[in-house]
Amino acid sequence: MTHDTSAERGLRISKVRLIRGGGEFDEFDFASGMLNILHGVRNSSKSTTLRVIDYCLGDRDNAAKAIGVAVADAYVAVTTELRINGQPCELSRSWSYGRMGKVSINGEDLSAGDFSDWILAALEWPNIHIPLGLNPSTATELIPLSFRNTLRHIHRNEESWISFAHKEQEFVRRAVISQLLGFARPRATEARSQFVLAQAKRRLNEAQAVDREVQQSTLQARASA
C-alpha cells in the first residue's frame, strides 16, 4: 500500500522524550496534521519541550545552556521523533562522555556542525552561500545560509525575542526571507556572480598595481645605473 505524503511536506514533530539515567523517561506526543498548542501551569515543561526540539535540531551549545541546568541534571538524553517530507526520523542528543556535540539521526551520529547540511538535504531546501554583507560587490567572503538561520525565524526561545532582531544582520534576514518565499537559489546565484566578478576586479587591480610598481622600480634602477 502506497502512503500519500504529498500533504506532509516539511518538518512535523511527532514526539519528544526526555530520558533519565535509569532508563525511565517523560514523553510528550504531538497530534499529526493538527495545530498543537502547549499549555499548562508554570513549570509544566512547556518551554522545556520546545528547547528539547530546538536542541535536537542542531543547537551547538552544551545541554546545560541549551535546555537548562536543571533539566540537564535530571536527564541524560533527549529525543525528538518527527517526519521530514513524510519520512519518519528520530533525532537524539546525549551529554554523556563522547556524545556531546553530536546529533544521532536514526542511530547514526553526526556532528552538530554538519547537521545543517544533512537536514537541508532531507528537507530539499537550497544549501547556499550568501555574501557577507548587503552589497555582494563589497563583501569579503561567502558564508553558508544554515538551517538554523531559517529556524530562528520560526522558533525563538523566550530570552531571544527582544535581542534577536537587534543582533541579526540585515543581509541574513533578507536571505532567510528569500528562503521562506522559495526564491533563495536564484537570488544567491545572482549575488554570487556579483561577488565573484567584484573579487576578480579587485585581484586585477591589485595585480596591475604590483605591475606598475615593478615597472617604476625597473625604470629607476636603469636611470641610476
PDB file of C-alpha atoms in Angstrom:
ATOM      1  CA  MET A   1       0.000   0.000   0.000  1.00  0.00           C
ATOM      2  CA  THR A   2       1.426   3.360  -1.012  1.00  0.00           C
ATOM      3  CA  HIS A   3       1.199   6.148   1.526  1.00  0.00           C
ATOM      4  CA  ASP A   4       0.495   9.560   0.039  1.00  0.00           C
ATOM      5  CA  THR A   5       2.939  12.031   1.611  1.00  0.00           C
ATOM      6  CA  SER A   6       2.071  14.994  -0.634  1.00  0.00           C
ATOM      7  CA  ALA A   7       0.330  16.715   2.288  1.00  0.00           C
ATOM      8  CA  GLU A   8       3.277  16.076   4.631  1.00  0.00           C
ATOM      9  CA  ARG A   9       5.881  18.336   3.104  1.00  0.00           C
ATOM     10  CA  GLY A  10       8.229  19.978   5.548  1.00  0.00           C
ATOM     11  CA  LEU A  11       9.038  19.089   9.120  1.00  0.00           C
ATOM     12  CA  ARG A  12       6.410  17.785  11.547  1.00  0.00           C
ATOM     13  CA  ILE A  13       7.105  16.958  15.197  1.00  0.00           C
ATOM     14  CA  SER A  14       5.601  13.696  16.457  1.00  0.00           C
ATOM     15  CA  LYS A  15       7.037  13.064  19.920  1.00  0.00           C
ATOM     16  CA  VAL A  16       9.514  14.439  22.447  1.00  0.00           C
ATOM     17  CA  ARG A  17      11.161  12.209  25.035  1.00  0.00           C
ATOM     18  CA  LEU A  18      13.384  13.107  27.999  1.00  0.00           C
ATOM     19  CA  ILE A  19      15.363  10.116  29.267  1.00  0.00           C
ATOM     20  CA  ARG A  20      16.643   9.628  32.825  1.00  0.00           C
ATOM     21  CA  GLY A  21      19.771   7.770  33.854  1.00  0.00           C
ATOM     22  CA  GLY A  22      17.855   4.648  34.895  1.00  0.00           C
ATOM     23  CA  GLY A  23      16.048   4.388  31.574  1.00  0.00           C
ATOM     24  CA  GLU A  24      12.786   5.950  32.718  1.00  0.00           C
ATOM     25  CA  PHE A  25      11.522   8.775  30.547  1.00  0.00           C
ATOM     26  CA  ASP A  26       8.985  11.571  30.263  1.00  0.00           C
ATOM     27  CA  GLU A  27       7.206  11.740  26.916  1.00  0.00           C
ATOM     28  CA  PHE A  28       5.100  14.329  25.092  1.00  0.00           C
ATOM     29  CA  ASP A  29       3.082  13.476  21.979  1.00  0.00           C
ATOM     30  CA  PHE A  30       2.023  15.803  19.186  1.00  0.00           C
ATOM     31  CA  ALA A  31      -1.107  15.185  17.115  1.00  0.00           C
ATOM     32  CA  SER A  32      -0.328  14.667  13.436  1.00  0.00           C
ATOM     33  CA  GLY A  33      -1.796  17.076  10.886  1.00  0.00           C
ATOM     34  CA  MET A  34      -3.186  19.388  13.547  1.00  0.00           C
ATOM     35  CA  LEU A  35      -2.281  22.609  15.279  1.00  0.00           C
ATOM     36  CA  ASN A  36      -0.651  21.705  18.595  1.00  0.00           C
ATOM     37  CA  ILE A  37      -0.754  24.179  21.483  1.00  0.00           C
ATOM     38  CA  LEU A  38       1.379  23.669  24.568  1.00  0.00           C
ATOM     39  CA  HIS A  39      -0.419  24.843  27.678  1.00  0.00           C
ATOM     40  CA  GLY A  40      -0.290  24.229  31.370  1.00  0.00           C
ATOM     41  CA  VAL A  41       0.617  25.725  34.715  1.00  0.00           C
ATOM     42  CA  ARG A  42       4.015  27.203  35.412  1.00  0.00           C
ATOM     43  CA  ASN A  43       6.876  24.669  35.401  1.00  0.00           C
ATOM     44  CA  SER A  44       4.855  22.090  33.462  1.00  0.00           C
ATOM     45  CA  SER A  45       7.631  21.629  30.844  1.00  0.00           C
ATOM     46  CA  LYS A  46       6.173  23.818  28.083  1.00  0.00           C
ATOM     47  CA  SER A  47       9.390  25.747  27.433  1.00  0.00           C
ATOM     48  CA  THR A  48      11.494  22.656  28.120  1.00  0.00           C
ATOM     49  CA  THR A  49       9.672  20.743  25.373  1.00  0.00           C
ATOM     50  CA  LEU A  50      10.403  23.489  22.837  1.00  0.00           C
ATOM     51  CA  ARG A  51      14.028  23.705  23.941  1.00  0.00           C
ATOM     52  CA  VAL A  52      14.457  19.957  23.552  1.00  0.00           C
ATOM     53  CA  ILE A  53      13.120  20.138  19.979  1.00  0.00           C
ATOM     54  CA  ASP A  54      15.453  23.033  19.233  1.00  0.00           C
ATOM     55  CA  TYR A  55      18.404  21.184  20.780  1.00  0.00           C
ATOM     56  CA  CYS A  56      17.713  18.089  18.699  1.00  0.00           C
ATOM     57  CA  LEU A  57      17.630  20.304  15.603  1.00  0.00           C
ATOM     58  CA  GLY A  58      21.338  21.036  15.797  1.00  0.00           C
ATOM     59  CA  ASP A  59      21.932  23.583  18.575  1.00  0.00           C
ATOM     60  CA  ARG A  60      25.710  23.623  19.146  1.00  0.00           C
ATOM     61  CA  ASP A  61      25.537  24.767  22.791  1.00  0.00           C
ATOM     62  CA  ASN A  62      26.070  22.307  25.613  1.00  0.00           C
ATOM     63  CA  ALA A  63      22.993  20.733  27.188  1.00  0.00           C
ATOM     64  CA  ALA A  64      23.032  22.955  30.277  1.00  0.00           C
ATOM     65  CA  LYS A  65      22.890  26.104  28.167  1.00  0.00           C
ATOM     66  CA  ALA A  66      20.533  24.753  25.509  1.00  0.00           C
ATOM     67  CA  ILE A  67      17.860  23.197  27.711  1.00  0.00           C
ATOM     68  CA  GLY A  68      18.713  24.481  31.185  1.00  0.00           C
ATOM     69  CA  VAL A  69      20.899  23.264  34.036  1.00  0.00           C
ATOM     70  CA  ALA A  70      18.037  21.679  35.992  1.00  0.00           C
ATOM     71  CA  VAL A  71      16.876  19.639  33.000  1.00  0.00           C
ATOM     72  CA  ALA A  72      20.417  18.600  32.050  1.00  0.00           C
ATOM     73  CA  ASP A  73      20.991  17.399  35.624  1.00  0.00           C
ATOM     74  CA  ALA A  74      17.717  15.445  35.745  1.00  0.00           C
ATOM     75  CA  TYR A  75      18.107  13.632  32.409  1.00  0.00           C
ATOM     76  CA  VAL A  76      20.902  12.046  30.380  1.00  0.00           C
ATOM     77  CA  ALA A  77      19.476  12.316  26.861  1.00  0.00           C
ATOM     78  CA  VAL A  78      16.580  13.708  24.834  1.00  0.00           C
ATOM     79  CA  THR A  79      14.889  12.510  21.670  1.00  0.00           C
ATOM     80  CA  THR A  80      12.619  14.135  19.125  1.00  0.00           C
ATOM     81  CA  GLU A  81      10.637  11.981  16.716  1.00  0.00           C
ATOM     82  CA  LEU A  82       9.498  13.765  13.569  1.00  0.00           C
ATOM     83  CA  ARG A  83       8.567  13.357   9.943  1.00  0.00           C
ATOM     84  CA  ILE A  84      10.579  15.078   7.226  1.00  0.00           C
ATOM     85  CA  ASN A  85       8.621  15.261   3.978  1.00  0.00           C
ATOM     86  CA  GLY A  86       6.557  12.349   5.280  1.00  0.00           C
ATOM     87  CA  GLN A  87       9.525  10.160   6.250  1.00  0.00           C
ATOM     88  CA  PRO A  88       9.867   9.201   9.946  1.00  0.00           C
ATOM     89  CA  CYS A  89      13.084  10.229  11.652  1.00  0.00           C
ATOM     90  CA  GLU A  90      14.439  10.162  15.206  1.00  0.00           C
ATOM     91  CA  LEU A  91      16.888  12.798  16.402  1.00  0.00           C
ATOM     92  CA  SER A  92      18.661  12.231  19.724  1.00  0.00           C
ATOM     93  CA  ARG A  93      21.110  14.212  21.833  1.00  0.00           C
ATOM     94  CA  SER A  94      23.088  12.793  24.739  1.00  0.00           C
ATOM     95  CA  TRP A  95      25.504  14.645  27.001  1.00  0.00           C
ATOM     96  CA  SER A  96      27.359  11.542  28.104  1.00  0.00           C
ATOM     97  CA  TYR A  97      31.119  11.456  27.543  1.00  0.00           C
ATOM     98  CA  GLY A  98      31.978  11.269  23.844  1.00  0.00           C
ATOM     99  CA  ARG A  99      28.453  12.120  22.671  1.00  0.00           C
ATOM    100  CA  MET A 100      28.364  15.824  23.388  1.00  0.00           C
ATOM    101  CA  GLY A 101      28.331  17.956  20.265  1.00  0.00           C
ATOM    102  CA  LYS A 102      26.720  15.195  18.207  1.00  0.00           C
ATOM    103  CA  VAL A 103      23.216  14.607  16.873  1.00  0.00           C
ATOM    104  CA  SER A 104      22.133  10.999  16.479  1.00  0.00           C
ATOM    105  CA  ILE A 105      19.975  10.543  13.361  1.00  0.00           C
ATOM    106  CA  ASN A 106      18.178   7.206  13.400  1.00  0.00           C
ATOM    107  CA  GLY A 107      21.043   5.834  15.490  1.00  0.00           C
ATOM    108  CA  GLU A 108      23.876   7.294  13.394  1.00  0.00           C
ATOM    109  CA  ASP A 109      25.966  10.055  14.994  1.00  0.00           C
ATOM    110  CA  LEU A 110      26.617  13.285  13.127  1.00  0.00           C
ATOM    111  CA  SER A 111      28.440  16.348  14.425  1.00  0.00           C
ATOM    112  CA  ALA A 112      26.181  19.282  15.244  1.00  0.00           C
ATOM    113  CA  GLY A 113      28.265  21.336  12.832  1.00  0.00           C
ATOM    114  CA  ASP A 114      27.345  19.026   9.934  1.00  0.00           C
ATOM    115  CA  PHE A 115      23.684  18.723  10.893  1.00  0.00           C
ATOM    116  CA  SER A 116      22.629  21.750   8.831  1.00  0.00           C
ATOM    117  CA  ASP A 117      23.815  20.192   5.559  1.00  0.00           C
ATOM    118  CA  TRP A 118      22.020  16.947   6.385  1.00  0.00           C
ATOM    119  CA  ILE A 119      18.636  18.449   7.232  1.00  0.00           C
ATOM    120  CA  LEU A 120      18.709  20.924   4.340  1.00  0.00           C
ATOM    121  CA  ALA A 121      19.173  17.959   2.007  1.00  0.00           C
ATOM    122  CA  ALA A 122      16.430  15.980   3.786  1.00  0.00           C
ATOM    123  CA  LEU A 123      14.009  18.914   3.522  1.00  0.00           C
ATOM    124  CA  GLU A 124      15.083  19.563  -0.085  1.00  0.00           C
ATOM    125  CA  TRP A 125      15.867  23.178   0.795  1.00  0.00           C
ATOM    126  CA  PRO A 126      18.615  25.018  -1.105  1.00  0.00           C
ATOM    127  CA  ASN A 127      22.021  24.727   0.563  1.00  0.00           C
ATOM    128  CA  ILE A 128      23.519  28.036  -0.476  1.00  0.00           C
ATOM    129  CA  HIS A 129      26.229  30.536   0.420  1.00  0.00           C
ATOM    130  CA  ILE A 130      25.476  34.237   0.628  1.00  0.00           C
ATOM    131  CA  PRO A 131      27.763  37.301   0.555  1.00  0.00           C
ATOM    132  CA  LEU A 132      28.819  38.600   3.955  1.00  0.00           C
ATOM    133  CA  GLY A 133      27.079  41.961   3.658  1.00  0.00           C
ATOM    134  CA  LEU A 134      24.236  43.728   1.917  1.00  0.00           C
ATOM    135  CA  ASN A 135      26.279  44.555  -1.181  1.00  0.00           C
ATOM    136  CA  PRO A 136      27.747  41.482  -2.935  1.00  0.00           C
ATOM    137  CA  SER A 137      30.260  43.684  -4.729  1.00  0.00           C
ATOM    138  CA  THR A 138      31.879  44.844  -1.496  1.00  0.00           C
ATOM    139  CA  ALA A 139      31.524  41.609   0.509  1.00  0.00           C
ATOM    140  CA  THR A 140      34.757  39.981   1.665  1.00  0.00           C
ATOM    141  CA  GLU A 141      33.535  36.379   1.684  1.00  0.00           C
ATOM    142  CA  LEU A 142      30.629  33.995   1.174  1.00  0.00           C
ATOM    143  CA  ILE A 143      29.040  32.317   4.204  1.00  0.00           C
ATOM    144  CA  PRO A 144      26.529  29.449   4.405  1.00  0.00           C
ATOM    145  CA  LEU A 145      22.835  30.151   4.952  1.00  0.00           C
ATOM    146  CA  SER A 146      22.351  27.441   7.546  1.00  0.00           C
ATOM    147  CA  PHE A 147      19.207  25.601   8.547  1.00  0.00           C
ATOM    148  CA  ARG A 148      19.323  27.318  11.925  1.00  0.00           C
ATOM    149  CA  ASN A 149      19.362  30.756  10.291  1.00  0.00           C
ATOM    150  CA  THR A 150      15.916  29.919   8.962  1.00  0.00           C
ATOM    151  CA  LEU A 151      14.802  28.063  12.097  1.00  0.00           C
ATOM    152  CA  ARG A 152      15.498  31.166  14.172  1.00  0.00           C
ATOM    153  CA  HIS A 153      12.741  32.960  12.240  1.00  0.00           C
ATOM    154  CA  ILE A 154      10.289  30.189  13.086  1.00  0.00           C
ATOM    155  CA  HIS A 155      11.239  29.360  16.669  1.00  0.00           C
ATOM    156  CA  ARG A 156      12.859  31.658  19.189  1.00  0.00           C
ATOM    157  CA  ASN A 157      13.214  30.916  22.862  1.00  0.00           C
ATOM    158  CA  GLU A 158      11.749  33.323  25.359  1.00  0.00           C
ATOM    159  CA  GLU A 159      15.059  35.036  26.115  1.00  0.00           C
ATOM    160  CA  SER A 160      15.696  35.909  22.460  1.00  0.00           C
ATOM    161  CA  TRP A 161      12.545  37.796  21.482  1.00  0.00           C
ATOM    162  CA  ILE A 162      13.988  41.200  22.338  1.00  0.00           C
ATOM    163  CA  SER A 163      17.623  40.634  21.420  1.00  0.00           C
ATOM    164  CA  PHE A 164      17.123  38.614  18.235  1.00  0.00           C
ATOM    165  CA  ALA A 165      16.068  41.430  15.904  1.00  0.00           C
ATOM    166  CA  HIS A 166      18.799  43.710  17.256  1.00  0.00           C
ATOM    167  CA  LYS A 167      21.593  41.168  16.782  1.00  0.00           C
ATOM    168  CA  GLU A 168      20.576  39.719  13.442  1.00  0.00           C
ATOM    169  CA  GLN A 169      22.343  41.029  10.371  1.00  0.00           C
ATOM    170  CA  GLU A 170      20.098  42.528   7.677  1.00  0.00           C
ATOM    171  CA  PHE A 171      21.738  40.523   4.894  1.00  0.00           C
ATOM    172  CA  VAL A 172      20.910  37.277   6.747  1.00  0.00           C
ATOM    173  CA  ARG A 173      17.323  38.411   7.305  1.00  0.00           C
ATOM    174  CA  ARG A 174      16.870  39.070   3.595  1.00  0.00           C
ATOM    175  CA  ALA A 175      18.370  35.705   2.652  1.00  0.00           C
ATOM    176  CA  VAL A 176      16.081  33.867   5.080  1.00  0.00           C
ATOM    177  CA  ILE A 177      13.012  35.660   3.719  1.00  0.00           C
ATOM    178  CA  SER A 178      14.072  34.594   0.227  1.00  0.00           C
ATOM    179  CA  GLN A 179      14.443  31.037   1.542  1.00  0.00           C
ATOM    180  CA  LEU A 180      10.965  31.061   3.057  1.00  0.00           C
ATOM    181  CA  LEU A 181       9.422  32.510  -0.113  1.00  0.00           C
ATOM    182  CA  GLY A 182      11.138  29.947  -2.311  1.00  0.00           C
ATOM    183  CA  PHE A 183      13.494  32.057  -4.393  1.00  0.00           C
ATOM    184  CA  ALA A 184      16.703  31.842  -2.379  1.00  0.00           C
ATOM    185  CA  ARG A 185      18.578  29.854  -5.034  1.00  0.00           C
ATOM    186  CA  PRO A 186      18.254  32.335  -7.949  1.00  0.00           C
ATOM    187  CA  ARG A 187      18.989  35.279  -5.669  1.00  0.00           C
ATOM    188  CA  ALA A 188      22.029  33.540  -4.236  1.00  0.00           C
ATOM    189  CA  THR A 189      23.253  32.674  -7.729  1.00  0.00           C
ATOM    190  CA  GLU A 190      22.949  36.305  -8.810  1.00  0.00           C
ATOM    191  CA  ALA A 191      24.645  37.580  -5.647  1.00  0.00           C
ATOM    192  CA  ARG A 192      27.432  35.031  -6.028  1.00  0.00           C
ATOM    193  CA  SER A 193      28.049  36.166  -9.622  1.00  0.00           C
ATOM    194  CA  GLN A 194      28.336  39.785  -8.451  1.00  0.00           C
ATOM    195  CA  PHE A 195      30.666  38.727  -5.635  1.00  0.00           C
ATOM    196  CA  VAL A 196      32.922  36.673  -7.923  1.00  0.00           C
ATOM    197  CA  LEU A 197      33.078  39.476 -10.514  1.00  0.00           C
ATOM    198  CA  ALA A 198      33.949  42.059  -7.859  1.00  0.00           C
ATOM    199  CA  GLN A 199      36.626  39.762  -6.413  1.00  0.00           C
ATOM    200  CA  ALA A 200      38.130  39.278  -9.884  1.00  0.00           C
ATOM    201  CA  LYS A 201      38.209  43.031 -10.466  1.00  0.00           C
ATOM    202  CA  ARG A 202      39.921  43.576  -7.123  1.00  0.00           C
ATOM    203  CA  ARG A 203      42.551  40.953  -7.910  1.00  0.00           C
ATOM    204  CA  LEU A 204      43.085  42.534 -11.332  1.00  0.00           C
ATOM    205  CA  ASN A 205      43.532  45.981  -9.771  1.00  0.00           C
ATOM    206  CA  GLU A 206      45.997  44.547  -7.248  1.00  0.00           C
ATOM    207  CA  ALA A 207      47.962  42.798 -10.000  1.00  0.00           C
ATOM    208  CA  GLN A 208      48.049  45.979 -12.092  1.00  0.00           C
ATOM    209  CA  ALA A 209      49.253  47.957  -9.074  1.00  0.00           C
ATOM    210  CA  VAL A 210      52.084  45.468  -8.500  1.00  0.00           C
ATOM    211  CA  ASP A 211      52.968  45.604 -12.187  1.00  0.00           C
ATOM    212  CA  ARG A 212      53.162  49.389 -12.073  1.00  0.00           C
ATOM    213  CA  GLU A 213      55.425  49.268  -9.038  1.00  0.00           C
ATOM    214  CA  VAL A 214      57.720  46.764 -10.754  1.00  0.00           C
ATOM    215  CA  GLN A 215      57.903  48.862 -13.888  1.00  0.00           C
ATOM    216  CA  GLN A 216      58.598  52.011 -11.872  1.00  0.00           C
ATOM    217  CA  SER A 217      61.331  50.261  -9.866  1.00  0.00           C
ATOM    218  CA  THR A 218      62.891  48.950 -13.089  1.00  0.00           C
ATOM    219  CA  LEU A 219      62.955  52.412 -14.661  1.00  0.00           C
ATOM    220  CA  GLN A 220      64.508  53.901 -11.521  1.00  0.00           C
ATOM    221  CA  ALA A 221      67.169  51.153 -11.494  1.00  0.00           C
ATOM    222  CA  ARG A 222      68.030  51.826 -15.120  1.00  0.00           C
ATOM    223  CA  ALA A 223      68.197  55.563 -14.557  1.00  0.00           C
ATOM    224  CA  SER A 224      70.627  55.186 -11.670  1.00  0.00           C
ATOM    225  CA  ALA A 225      72.825  52.650 -13.488  1.00  0.00           C
TER     226      ALA A 225
END
